[in-house]
């Protein structure tokens, strides 16, 4: 089977799956269990200066469930490590000694003064760790103290702190970005400018899960009061993928190594991140929700996928989909697709009809010759993909390109010639070609 | 209702073609049809991915059930099949024939939360079917060790051991009395549980690993002796199943029409056209296990008008599971408990069977009450268990037995050094396909260990 071994910034691990800095990497006990289960690496729960922070003793976590009680989204108000620095360092040293073939990194969060970095970075590095991750992402609690996302939202701070870290560290430095920004590029550019060897993203997203329907207070709450927490799990993957792809394709950040994080649960999520430009992967929620044994499906599924694609290593997959990501204005406006319903597969639930009728272009019948039958009316279909999205039968509705003739909706001939918005006649700002 | 008598029946009503071929084909279709991909995904999503999963602990071969279901959920069917087959190389057959209602599915925590388990058997079938359909290789052989092992018997135990041994790099020679491999998978399991020649397709998959030399039509005790095998091979595994059937010891048992259930089933499984099989109009089955249910249901589905099962103890003591008893009832078969045959009557051909009511004494013993009743019957099937055959060569030499079967230790070693035994022929084995597979696997693992250590084990009973 394909070789999953990974070399990220010179840090080697038997597979690209690392545990993200979070409760699963809180202490040696957990990390040892993770390595026994087969995880490639771990980023230790974020270290800070002594005295350690204090966590609430009420609920730290909240979840959104599917009807099957599968966790779709997860939120937390946990802070960084609540254990003394010396204890963490002692355990880091031992774990690295016991597991020389695994990647072991320390996540750190330090205040914005150089002295703190000058003291802590060498002391932590001395444990033998393979690299640092700078936590500029924690969106709750720590940010109120001017750290975490409070740094990550100001590119100048990112750059300054990254420079300090690089000044005192000899091992690679990864900057972990917060998604709680309007545009992910300035923070990534600042990290690169500060000398970061790589960026990792995303950390969690500001969120409130819901209210308690009895007390009408926010939920979860600590003694009647709640505070926004960080959102993660499967629900955040699309947000993370977008940010990863932006960094992978932007001229100023292209080539900056990326560790992809956010909602990775099975091997297909890993394929998404790798193809969109990440060359390393981190997982938190899935390990918290299912335990470390999901690594079996992650590695087995990824290796088989690479085999099926004729690839021998993950590097062949990294970035493969990046060239397909572009700005809206470059999409071909001459290209036409129509939905097509396979009548053999149709179970006649009518969901495509009602959504198209109510929310799109009235392009699906519910009755043909007096019989319940769902057919696409090409003269109305704009090719929006709504019916495909709601159809419960996979493969029943497909989008088919119109290759020739004319589009019955617009009456315009189908052409192989491409036309995007920059040159479209309706665009007052269009570039004049010729 | 059981007392009704038909007078003046002179010729036995046993004939082929009680139902037309098309109806019989329908009756012998897949009793538990496979899941569609959409249904499998919905079902897989029901698995809670339990820790130290009760289903895995309940599976005699220890398949990591949550792990293979997770791989179905992540659309990784080859990985899922691998997870199943690495513990149970006959995972395809087991998905069809395991009494899951008393194994993995009985243990599912969903029984508690919503009264219905995850349908693990069907998911297992869903994950493994592509392996046989597409002929996917799943395992590779380790480099040859130069060691040679004789495996006697081509049933689940023998096949499981042979595959494991071949995979570990040993050269296997398999001796099998029957013309086809598979053992009871090929000759015994109810036809509607394993349709479309599945048993042979699974055998082909297992042999596909290479390194297994097959000698069919070779009987230990007749064509080859144990001593000869011990001499020619580095290790010998006996997996001969149970070759003999128990008799009832009742007057009239030699009348025409009194038959062994397993013989008839073997005939049925090998029949090209089932509508050519002779079927009685009134059929009586004696016994309380899986074989009794199978012969009864299959006779009904071949067109027998009336089928009665008579068992000497109560429903709870039947080794057929509640699910199987329900299946029999749903086919219109009548189950009688607490009665045993005391006479078979007829002139040449069987006409009726007389039963005596039984009860259990305080000490657990069974005794007759003296009260009798009769059932008309054209055919009686004996389904009261099988035993180790005396002429199969396993009684040779000093091999110890227990309860009429071969005695082994936890590693499946017999009392003769260098000879292992596995499956139904072993004492203390509950006669299921899946336990035979596990037995063969354990024997193979120990044989491998023994061969590698080149262990001269003077006392095979030490643990
Ligand atoms: C009618 C019937 C229905 C059943 N249904 C089920 C079911 O639905 N589910 C389930 O889990 N279990 C079922 N069982 C039980 C299951 O089939 C057996 O437990 C299982 O097949 C035992 O495997 P084995 O390899 O030990 O023996 P067998 O399957 O009996 O195989 C024995 C092998 O040894 C060979 N052999 C025998 N003697 C010799 C010799 N002297 N020399 C060389 N080769 C020899 C035979 O040819 C055969 O290949 C059923 C059993 C019967 C009889
Ligand atoms: C309970 C919890 C605690 C976390 N603590 C930290 C932390 O200390 N440092 C950090 O960099 N990220 C922390 N994270 C964020 C995760 O490392 C990760 O970036 C995020 O959860 C997204 O990945 P996921 O969807 O796989 O969970 C935490 C997440 C959770 C759920
Ligand atoms: S017990 Fe049931 S729910 Fe739990 S892992 Fe097994 S199949 Fe899944």
Coordinates of C-alpha atoms and ligand atoms in Angstrom, one line a residue, chain A residues 19-25 43-47 60-61 74-81 107-109 133-140 176-177 200-205 230-237 260-265 282-288, ligand 2:
Chain A
X19 CA -3.3 15.3 17.2
X20 CA -4.1 19.1 17.4
X21 CA -3.2 20.9 20.6
X22 CA -6.2 20.2 22.8
X23 CA -7.4 17.8 25.5
X24 CA -6.2 14.7 23.7
X25 CA -2.7 16.0 24.0
X43 CA 1.0 19.0 19.3
X44 CA 1.0 19.3 23.1
X45 CA -1.8 21.2 24.8
X46 CA -0.8 24.8 24.7
X47 CA 1.8 25.8 27.3
X60 CA -16.6 23.3 29.1
X61 CA -18.2 21.7 26.1
X74 CA -18.6 21.1 19.0
X75 CA -17.8 24.1 21.1
X76 CA -15.6 24.7 24.1
X77 CA -14.5 27.4 26.6
X78 CA -11.4 25.6 27.8
X79 CA -8.3 27.6 28.2
X80 CA -4.7 26.5 27.7
X81 CA -3.0 23.9 29.9
X107 CA 2.1 24.7 21.4
X108 CA 2.8 27.9 23.2
X109 CA 1.0 31.0 24.1
X133 CA 3.3 25.9 17.3
X134 CA 2.4 29.4 18.3
X135 CA -1.2 29.6 19.5
X136 CA -2.6 32.8 18.1
X137 CA -6.0 31.4 17.7
X138 CA -7.8 30.7 21.0
X139 CA -10.9 32.8 20.6
X140 CA -12.2 32.7 24.2
X176 CA -1.5 28.6 14.2
X177 CA -4.1 31.0 12.8
X200 CA -1.6 25.7 10.8
X201 CA -5.3 26.4 10.6
X202 CA -8.0 26.7 11.7
X203 CA -8.3 27.2 15.4
X204 CA -11.9 27.4 16.7
X205 CA -14.6 29.9 15.6
X230 CA -14.7 28.0 20.1
X231 CA -16.6 26.0 17.4
X232 CA -15.0 23.0 15.7
X233 CA -15.8 19.6 14.4
X234 CA -17.3 18.5 11.0
X235 CA -19.4 21.7 10.8
X236 CA -16.3 23.9 10.4
X237 CA -14.5 21.9 7.7
X260 CA -4.7 21.6 7.9
X261 CA -7.0 21.5 10.8
X262 CA -10.8 21.7 11.2
X263 CA -13.4 18.9 11.2
X264 CA -11.2 16.1 10.0
X265 CA -13.2 12.9 10.9
X282 CA -4.3 17.8 12.7
X283 CA -7.3 16.4 14.4
X284 CA -9.0 17.3 17.7
X285 CA -12.8 16.9 17.8
X286 CA -12.9 13.5 16.1
X287 CA -10.5 12.1 18.6
X288 CA -12.5 13.7 21.4
Ligands
LIG2 C1 -11.8 21.5 24.1 C2 -10.8 22.1 23.1 C3 -9.6 22.7 23.6 C4 -8.7 23.2 22.7 N1 -7.6 23.8 23.2 C5 -6.7 24.3 22.3 C6 -5.4 24.7 22.8 O1 -5.1 24.7 24.0 N2 -4.6 25.2 21.9 C7 -4.8 25.3 20.6 O2 -4.0 25.7 19.8 N3 -6.0 24.9 20.1 C8 -6.9 24.4 20.9 N4 -8.1 23.9 20.4 C9 -8.4 23.9 19.0 C10 -8.0 22.7 18.3 O3 -6.6 22.4 18.4 C11 -8.4 22.7 16.8 O4 -7.7 23.8 16.2 C12 -9.8 22.9 16.5 O5 -10.6 22.2 17.4 C13 -10.3 22.5 15.1 O6 -10.0 21.2 14.8 P1 -11.2 20.0 14.9 O7 -12.3 20.4 14.1 O8 -10.5 18.8 14.5 O9 -11.5 20.0 16.4 C14 -9.0 23.3 21.3 C15 -10.2 22.7 20.8 C16 -11.1 22.1 21.7 C17 -12.3 21.4 21.2

